[in-house]
Amino acid sequence: MPVNRKVVLKSHPQGPVRLDNFDMVTDETTPLAAGMVCVKVDCLSIDAFIRTTLDGGGFHQSAKLGGVVPALGVGTVVESADPSLAVGDIVTGPMCSQEYAVLPAGLCGKVDTSLAEPKAFLGALSIATGLTSYVGMKYVAKISGGETVVVSGAAGAVGSLAGQVAKLLGAGRVIGIAGGATKCAFLVDELGFDAAVDYKAGDVSKQLGEIAPGGVDVFWDNVGGDVLDAVLLNLAVEARVVLCGAVSQYENMADVRGPKNYLKIAERDARLLGFTIFHYPERHAEATATMAEWLASGKLIVREHVETGLENFPAAVRGLLDGGNTGKFLLKIS
Ligand SMILES: NC(=O)c1ccc[n+]([C@@H]2O[C@H](COP(=O)([O-])OP(=O)(O)OC[C@H]3O[C@@H](n4cnc5c(N)ncnc54)[C@H](OP(=O)(O)O)[C@@H]3O)[C@@H](O)[C@H]2O)c1
């Protein structure tokens, strides 16, 4: 059996996650039971949801103390005890923070390399990134022509795609909110957003009021907290607010702060819409096909932030939460 290096959770973070909340261990992969495969992990997806798994009673699921940390990945089947997958197949699935993943074949999706290169299945074609952006914008936000759409966390993986998807679905203006002048310039100059607001450079509500004096028809929120509050002050009548995520709250899930300005929802006759991609399995095939077509035709621009080495998994999670990534954060393992 191959020797497996793993990053495991040593302790639950008390506040912001630290590098010493993790440990690196080595053991052998277990022999395969029927229905299982062993995958050599090529690349891991560093996603904001990972932070929520590090607390006991996590939002999505919890990493166990001494256990590997949940993370999506892409890799190559090196052993198979299931007829649906053969050695050499490239698959995506919940590989977790390790070099070899032994998991049920049914949890692996075979990568269709005629659609895109394998790492795209962690980005534009991943359930937690591209499919989230497409399904959320089309079926939850229900973008219609000419509307003003604001996206927070706009220079990150989901946000950078969500803004582009909104445009492709016919939004009138797309405004991104991100941290820093460089990320804001990236949104406008490279991704074709109409404008960008730097939330680190002062009053977001005031900046947004100047850029969108007619109000915000759709707000796609990845961030929560103060950013959500600022956008609520700028809602147009009958606006929709899609709660995709709240990364500003993930370091303190025991004391999540709701919006102070929620009464604007009533005042503007607006709708607050919760959204989780896992509740839309019937839309995944359409989302994959459409995102793949847009990717191949150059309509979608994808930026990746790539780091290397499993030992850098803790730093990658820390880096994502500190805004160190522009676009999709990938960790190359082998
Ligand atoms: N609903 C669903 O089904 C679903 C599925 C997937 C992901 N999501 C959500 O989508 C969001 C984005 O996830 P992702 O994996 O694509 O991560 P990401 O956007 O690539 O990375 C996180 C970004 O959040 C920003 N950020 C961190 N702390 C912040 C704070 N306190 N205030 C404002 N911005 C902050 C940073 O950018 P700056 O430099 O701009 O601060 C950072 O780059 C998350 O909320 C996640 O939970 C939801």
PDB file of C-alpha atoms in Angstrom, residues 52-259:
ATOM      1  CA  THR A  52     -16.261  25.945   8.834  1.00  0.00           C
ATOM      2  CA  THR A  53     -15.265  22.271   9.162  1.00  0.00           C
ATOM      3  CA  LEU A  54     -12.525  23.000  11.710  1.00  0.00           C
ATOM      4  CA  ASP A  55     -14.914  23.735  14.571  1.00  0.00           C
ATOM      5  CA  GLY A  56     -16.787  21.011  16.417  1.00  0.00           C
ATOM      6  CA  GLY A  57     -20.330  21.014  14.996  1.00  0.00           C
ATOM      7  CA  GLY A  58     -19.219  22.596  11.706  1.00  0.00           C
ATOM      8  CA  PHE A  59     -21.538  24.295   9.267  1.00  0.00           C
ATOM      9  CA  HIS A  60     -21.173  21.646   6.525  1.00  0.00           C
ATOM     10  CA  GLN A  61     -19.407  18.799   8.375  1.00  0.00           C
ATOM     11  CA  SER A  62     -16.636  18.623  10.944  1.00  0.00           C
ATOM     12  CA  ALA A  63     -13.037  17.511  10.683  1.00  0.00           C
ATOM     13  CA  LYS A  64     -12.291  15.115  13.544  1.00  0.00           C
ATOM     14  CA  LEU A  65      -9.388  15.816  15.878  1.00  0.00           C
ATOM     15  CA  GLY A  66      -6.501  13.736  14.507  1.00  0.00           C
ATOM     16  CA  GLY A  67      -8.343  13.302  11.202  1.00  0.00           C
ATOM     17  CA  VAL A  68      -7.834  14.744   7.726  1.00  0.00           C
ATOM     18  CA  VAL A  69      -9.544  18.005   6.807  1.00  0.00           C
ATOM     19  CA  PRO A  70     -12.380  17.998   4.252  1.00  0.00           C
ATOM     20  CA  ALA A  71     -11.313  19.416   0.889  1.00  0.00           C
ATOM     21  CA  LEU A  72     -12.326  18.773  -2.694  1.00  0.00           C
ATOM     22  CA  GLY A  73      -9.634  17.547  -5.027  1.00  0.00           C
ATOM     23  CA  VAL A  74      -8.778  16.006  -8.338  1.00  0.00           C
ATOM     24  CA  GLY A  75      -6.547  12.980  -8.751  1.00  0.00           C
ATOM     25  CA  THR A  76      -5.750   9.731 -10.521  1.00  0.00           C
ATOM     26  CA  VAL A  77      -7.091   6.308  -9.558  1.00  0.00           C
ATOM     27  CA  VAL A  78      -4.119   4.093  -8.604  1.00  0.00           C
ATOM     28  CA  GLU A  79      -6.097   1.087  -7.281  1.00  0.00           C
ATOM     29  CA  SER A  80      -9.720   0.153  -7.769  1.00  0.00           C
ATOM     30  CA  ALA A  81     -12.067  -2.357  -6.136  1.00  0.00           C
ATOM     31  CA  ASP A  82     -15.075  -1.077  -8.042  1.00  0.00           C
ATOM     32  CA  PRO A  83     -16.002  -1.856 -11.663  1.00  0.00           C
ATOM     33  CA  SER A  84     -17.046   1.755 -12.372  1.00  0.00           C
ATOM     34  CA  LEU A  85     -13.489   3.110 -12.106  1.00  0.00           C
ATOM     35  CA  ALA A  86     -10.209   1.825 -13.530  1.00  0.00           C
ATOM     36  CA  VAL A  87      -6.588   2.549 -12.699  1.00  0.00           C
ATOM     37  CA  GLY A  88      -5.601   5.708 -14.573  1.00  0.00           C
ATOM     38  CA  ASP A  89      -9.038   7.333 -14.468  1.00  0.00           C
ATOM     39  CA  ILE A  90      -8.963  10.996 -13.471  1.00  0.00           C
ATOM     40  CA  VAL A  91     -11.575  11.760 -10.829  1.00  0.00           C
ATOM     41  CA  THR A  92     -12.801  14.567  -8.640  1.00  0.00           C
ATOM     42  CA  GLY A  93     -14.292  14.245  -5.165  1.00  0.00           C
ATOM     43  CA  PRO A  94     -13.765  14.782  -1.419  1.00  0.00           C
ATOM     44  CA  MET A  95     -10.066  13.881  -1.384  1.00  0.00           C
ATOM     45  CA  CYS A  96      -9.281  15.731   1.879  1.00  0.00           C
ATOM     46  CA  SER A  97      -5.881  16.997   3.038  1.00  0.00           C
ATOM     47  CA  GLN A  98      -3.707  14.025   2.028  1.00  0.00           C
ATOM     48  CA  GLU A  99      -1.636  12.614  -0.800  1.00  0.00           C
ATOM     49  CA  TYR A 100      -3.699   9.434  -1.265  1.00  0.00           C
ATOM     50  CA  ALA A 101      -7.450   9.229  -0.705  1.00  0.00           C
ATOM     51  CA  VAL A 102      -9.170   5.889  -0.120  1.00  0.00           C
ATOM     52  CA  LEU A 103     -12.864   6.492  -0.669  1.00  0.00           C
ATOM     53  CA  PRO A 104     -16.028   4.936  -2.111  1.00  0.00           C
ATOM     54  CA  ALA A 105     -16.036   4.992  -5.913  1.00  0.00           C
ATOM     55  CA  GLY A 106     -19.532   6.463  -5.709  1.00  0.00           C
ATOM     56  CA  LEU A 107     -18.130   9.662  -4.183  1.00  0.00           C
ATOM     57  CA  CYS A 108     -15.841  10.174  -7.177  1.00  0.00           C
ATOM     58  CA  GLY A 109     -16.900  11.881 -10.373  1.00  0.00           C
ATOM     59  CA  LYS A 110     -15.018  10.823 -13.483  1.00  0.00           C
ATOM     60  CA  VAL A 111     -13.481  13.903 -15.100  1.00  0.00           C
ATOM     61  CA  ASP A 112     -14.565  14.433 -18.694  1.00  0.00           C
ATOM     62  CA  THR A 113     -11.370  15.820 -20.202  1.00  0.00           C
ATOM     63  CA  SER A 114     -13.202  16.559 -23.458  1.00  0.00           C
ATOM     64  CA  LEU A 115     -14.918  19.411 -21.560  1.00  0.00           C
ATOM     65  CA  ALA A 116     -11.878  20.981 -19.908  1.00  0.00           C
ATOM     66  CA  GLU A 117      -8.554  20.204 -18.251  1.00  0.00           C
ATOM     67  CA  PRO A 118      -8.814  18.369 -14.895  1.00  0.00           C
ATOM     68  CA  LYS A 119      -8.118  21.379 -12.651  1.00  0.00           C
ATOM     69  CA  ALA A 120     -11.142  23.172 -14.154  1.00  0.00           C
ATOM     70  CA  PHE A 121     -13.220  20.610 -12.239  1.00  0.00           C
ATOM     71  CA  LEU A 122     -12.029  22.358  -9.063  1.00  0.00           C
ATOM     72  CA  GLY A 123     -12.927  25.794 -10.463  1.00  0.00           C
ATOM     73  CA  ALA A 124     -15.363  26.758 -13.196  1.00  0.00           C
ATOM     74  CA  LEU A 125     -16.759  23.198 -13.329  1.00  0.00           C
ATOM     75  CA  SER A 126     -16.670  22.448  -9.595  1.00  0.00           C
ATOM     76  CA  ILE A 127     -19.838  22.106  -7.591  1.00  0.00           C
ATOM     77  CA  ALA A 128     -18.421  24.450  -4.918  1.00  0.00           C
ATOM     78  CA  THR A 129     -17.327  27.160  -7.357  1.00  0.00           C
ATOM     79  CA  GLY A 130     -18.623  27.363 -10.929  1.00  0.00           C
ATOM     80  CA  LEU A 131     -21.826  25.361 -10.450  1.00  0.00           C
ATOM     81  CA  THR A 132     -22.612  27.420  -7.346  1.00  0.00           C
ATOM     82  CA  SER A 133     -22.192  30.630  -9.350  1.00  0.00           C
ATOM     83  CA  TYR A 134     -24.333  29.500 -12.263  1.00  0.00           C
ATOM     84  CA  VAL A 135     -27.175  27.835 -10.356  1.00  0.00           C
ATOM     85  CA  GLY A 136     -27.330  30.610  -7.770  1.00  0.00           C
ATOM     86  CA  MET A 137     -27.415  33.421 -10.296  1.00  0.00           C
ATOM     87  CA  LYS A 138     -29.858  31.703 -12.651  1.00  0.00           C
ATOM     88  CA  TYR A 139     -32.267  29.922 -10.317  1.00  0.00           C
ATOM     89  CA  VAL A 140     -32.010  31.806  -7.006  1.00  0.00           C
ATOM     90  CA  ALA A 141     -31.147  35.391  -7.967  1.00  0.00           C
ATOM     91  CA  LYS A 142     -33.136  34.892 -11.201  1.00  0.00           C
ATOM     92  CA  ILE A 143     -31.201  37.605 -12.994  1.00  0.00           C
ATOM     93  CA  SER A 144     -33.232  39.461 -15.531  1.00  0.00           C
ATOM     94  CA  GLY A 145     -32.203  41.963 -18.191  1.00  0.00           C
ATOM     95  CA  GLY A 146     -30.808  45.324 -17.244  1.00  0.00           C
ATOM     96  CA  GLU A 147     -30.606  44.816 -13.490  1.00  0.00           C
ATOM     97  CA  THR A 148     -27.844  46.173 -11.271  1.00  0.00           C
ATOM     98  CA  VAL A 149     -26.071  43.275  -9.563  1.00  0.00           C
ATOM     99  CA  VAL A 150     -23.560  43.582  -6.728  1.00  0.00           C
ATOM    100  CA  VAL A 151     -21.268  40.702  -5.734  1.00  0.00           C
ATOM    101  CA  SER A 152     -19.182  40.658  -2.532  1.00  0.00           C
ATOM    102  CA  GLY A 153     -16.025  38.585  -2.219  1.00  0.00           C
ATOM    103  CA  ALA A 154     -15.925  39.409  -5.908  1.00  0.00           C
ATOM    104  CA  ALA A 155     -12.263  38.682  -6.591  1.00  0.00           C
ATOM    105  CA  GLY A 156     -12.446  35.213  -5.013  1.00  0.00           C
ATOM    106  CA  ALA A 157     -13.294  31.928  -6.697  1.00  0.00           C
ATOM    107  CA  VAL A 158     -17.098  32.008  -6.455  1.00  0.00           C
ATOM    108  CA  GLY A 159     -17.387  35.801  -6.663  1.00  0.00           C
ATOM    109  CA  SER A 160     -15.245  36.238  -9.770  1.00  0.00           C
ATOM    110  CA  LEU A 161     -17.374  33.680 -11.617  1.00  0.00           C
ATOM    111  CA  ALA A 162     -20.706  34.822 -10.148  1.00  0.00           C
ATOM    112  CA  GLY A 163     -20.189  38.350 -11.476  1.00  0.00           C
ATOM    113  CA  GLN A 164     -19.308  37.074 -14.947  1.00  0.00           C
ATOM    114  CA  VAL A 165     -22.246  34.663 -14.947  1.00  0.00           C
ATOM    115  CA  ALA A 166     -24.594  37.533 -14.023  1.00  0.00           C
ATOM    116  CA  LYS A 167     -23.356  39.468 -17.075  1.00  0.00           C
ATOM    117  CA  LEU A 168     -23.738  36.425 -19.325  1.00  0.00           C
ATOM    118  CA  LEU A 169     -27.308  35.980 -18.048  1.00  0.00           C
ATOM    119  CA  GLY A 170     -28.133  39.556 -19.055  1.00  0.00           C
ATOM    120  CA  ALA A 171     -27.505  41.747 -16.019  1.00  0.00           C
ATOM    121  CA  GLY A 172     -27.245  45.429 -16.877  1.00  0.00           C
ATOM    122  CA  ARG A 173     -24.434  46.433 -14.513  1.00  0.00           C
ATOM    123  CA  VAL A 174     -22.253  44.236 -12.336  1.00  0.00           C
ATOM    124  CA  ILE A 175     -20.393  45.813  -9.431  1.00  0.00           C
ATOM    125  CA  GLY A 176     -17.870  43.859  -7.374  1.00  0.00           C
ATOM    126  CA  ILE A 177     -16.812  44.446  -3.779  1.00  0.00           C
ATOM    127  CA  ALA A 178     -13.303  43.263  -2.920  1.00  0.00           C
ATOM    128  CA  GLY A 179     -10.372  44.064  -0.674  1.00  0.00           C
ATOM    129  CA  GLY A 180      -7.755  46.382  -2.179  1.00  0.00           C
ATOM    130  CA  ALA A 181      -7.117  48.446  -5.287  1.00  0.00           C
ATOM    131  CA  THR A 182      -5.349  45.619  -7.143  1.00  0.00           C
ATOM    132  CA  LYS A 183      -8.301  43.249  -6.800  1.00  0.00           C
ATOM    133  CA  CYS A 184     -10.728  46.011  -7.802  1.00  0.00           C
ATOM    134  CA  ALA A 185      -8.660  46.784 -10.916  1.00  0.00           C
ATOM    135  CA  PHE A 186      -8.629  43.048 -11.757  1.00  0.00           C
ATOM    136  CA  LEU A 187     -12.429  42.947 -11.630  1.00  0.00           C
ATOM    137  CA  VAL A 188     -12.896  45.877 -13.984  1.00  0.00           C
ATOM    138  CA  ASP A 189      -9.884  45.553 -16.298  1.00  0.00           C
ATOM    139  CA  GLU A 190      -9.693  41.777 -16.677  1.00  0.00           C
ATOM    140  CA  LEU A 191     -13.131  40.364 -15.865  1.00  0.00           C
ATOM    141  CA  GLY A 192     -15.296  43.128 -17.364  1.00  0.00           C
ATOM    142  CA  PHE A 193     -17.140  44.149 -14.201  1.00  0.00           C
ATOM    143  CA  ASP A 194     -18.641  47.620 -14.656  1.00  0.00           C
ATOM    144  CA  ALA A 195     -17.272  48.971 -11.392  1.00  0.00           C
ATOM    145  CA  ALA A 196     -15.672  47.836  -8.160  1.00  0.00           C
ATOM    146  CA  VAL A 197     -15.752  48.969  -4.544  1.00  0.00           C
ATOM    147  CA  ASP A 198     -12.765  48.490  -2.251  1.00  0.00           C
ATOM    148  CA  TYR A 199     -14.264  47.608   1.128  1.00  0.00           C
ATOM    149  CA  LYS A 200     -10.933  48.328   2.801  1.00  0.00           C
ATOM    150  CA  ALA A 201     -10.913  51.920   1.501  1.00  0.00           C
ATOM    151  CA  GLY A 202     -13.697  53.500   3.467  1.00  0.00           C
ATOM    152  CA  ASP A 203     -17.468  53.682   3.589  1.00  0.00           C
ATOM    153  CA  VAL A 204     -18.857  50.906   1.341  1.00  0.00           C
ATOM    154  CA  SER A 205     -22.421  52.198   1.530  1.00  0.00           C
ATOM    155  CA  LYS A 206     -21.364  55.669   0.397  1.00  0.00           C
ATOM    156  CA  GLN A 207     -19.143  54.349  -2.423  1.00  0.00           C
ATOM    157  CA  LEU A 208     -21.962  52.099  -3.631  1.00  0.00           C
ATOM    158  CA  GLY A 209     -24.509  54.925  -3.455  1.00  0.00           C
ATOM    159  CA  GLU A 210     -22.332  56.978  -5.786  1.00  0.00           C
ATOM    160  CA  ILE A 211     -21.751  54.132  -8.255  1.00  0.00           C
ATOM    161  CA  ALA A 212     -25.347  52.821  -8.239  1.00  0.00           C
ATOM    162  CA  PRO A 213     -27.611  55.779  -7.413  1.00  0.00           C
ATOM    163  CA  GLY A 214     -30.649  53.862  -8.668  1.00  0.00           C
ATOM    164  CA  GLY A 215     -30.085  51.125  -6.066  1.00  0.00           C
ATOM    165  CA  VAL A 216     -29.046  47.482  -6.113  1.00  0.00           C
ATOM    166  CA  ASP A 217     -31.500  45.014  -7.683  1.00  0.00           C
ATOM    167  CA  VAL A 218     -29.565  41.851  -6.782  1.00  0.00           C
ATOM    168  CA  PHE A 219     -26.955  41.432  -4.071  1.00  0.00           C
ATOM    169  CA  TRP A 220     -24.963  38.192  -4.129  1.00  0.00           C
ATOM    170  CA  ASP A 221     -23.323  38.006  -0.721  1.00  0.00           C
ATOM    171  CA  ASN A 222     -20.249  35.879  -0.044  1.00  0.00           C
ATOM    172  CA  VAL A 223     -19.100  37.901   2.945  1.00  0.00           C
ATOM    173  CA  GLY A 224     -21.812  38.910   5.451  1.00  0.00           C
ATOM    174  CA  GLY A 225     -21.049  41.236   8.376  1.00  0.00           C
ATOM    175  CA  ASP A 226     -20.351  44.909   7.699  1.00  0.00           C
ATOM    176  CA  VAL A 227     -20.373  44.449   3.909  1.00  0.00           C
ATOM    177  CA  LEU A 228     -23.877  42.980   3.991  1.00  0.00           C
ATOM    178  CA  ASP A 229     -25.034  45.828   6.203  1.00  0.00           C
ATOM    179  CA  ALA A 230     -23.590  48.420   3.817  1.00  0.00           C
ATOM    180  CA  VAL A 231     -25.302  46.922   0.781  1.00  0.00           C
ATOM    181  CA  LEU A 232     -28.656  46.609   2.579  1.00  0.00           C
ATOM    182  CA  LEU A 233     -28.654  50.429   2.837  1.00  0.00           C
ATOM    183  CA  ASN A 234     -28.524  50.606  -0.972  1.00  0.00           C
ATOM    184  CA  LEU A 235     -31.212  48.122  -1.994  1.00  0.00           C
ATOM    185  CA  ALA A 236     -33.641  49.047  -4.747  1.00  0.00           C
ATOM    186  CA  VAL A 237     -37.336  48.332  -4.199  1.00  0.00           C
ATOM    187  CA  GLU A 238     -38.058  44.603  -4.686  1.00  0.00           C
ATOM    188  CA  ALA A 239     -34.356  43.724  -4.558  1.00  0.00           C
ATOM    189  CA  ARG A 240     -33.195  40.133  -4.014  1.00  0.00           C
ATOM    190  CA  VAL A 241     -30.372  39.397  -1.575  1.00  0.00           C
ATOM    191  CA  VAL A 242     -28.814  35.963  -2.113  1.00  0.00           C
ATOM    192  CA  LEU A 243     -26.977  34.612   0.928  1.00  0.00           C
ATOM    193  CA  CYS A 244     -24.343  32.453  -0.734  1.00  0.00           C
ATOM    194  CA  GLY A 245     -21.942  32.609   2.197  1.00  0.00           C
ATOM    195  CA  ALA A 246     -20.540  34.767   4.979  1.00  0.00           C
ATOM    196  CA  VAL A 247     -16.772  34.337   5.039  1.00  0.00           C
ATOM    197  CA  SER A 248     -16.345  37.277   7.447  1.00  0.00           C
ATOM    198  CA  GLN A 249     -18.095  35.148  10.086  1.00  0.00           C
ATOM    199  CA  TYR A 250     -16.323  31.825   9.614  1.00  0.00           C
ATOM    200  CA  GLU A 251     -13.562  32.498  12.153  1.00  0.00           C
ATOM    201  CA  ASN A 252     -16.182  32.895  14.887  1.00  0.00           C
ATOM    202  CA  MET A 253     -19.057  30.562  14.106  1.00  0.00           C
ATOM    203  CA  ALA A 254     -20.128  30.423  17.750  1.00  0.00           C
ATOM    204  CA  ASP A 255     -21.069  34.090  17.619  1.00  0.00           C
ATOM    205  CA  VAL A 256     -22.247  34.829  14.080  1.00  0.00           C
ATOM    206  CA  ARG A 257     -23.430  38.429  13.727  1.00  0.00           C
ATOM    207  CA  GLY A 258     -26.574  39.031  11.686  1.00  0.00           C
ATOM    208  CA  PRO A 259     -27.150  42.240   9.746  1.00  0.00           C
TER     209      PRO A 259
END
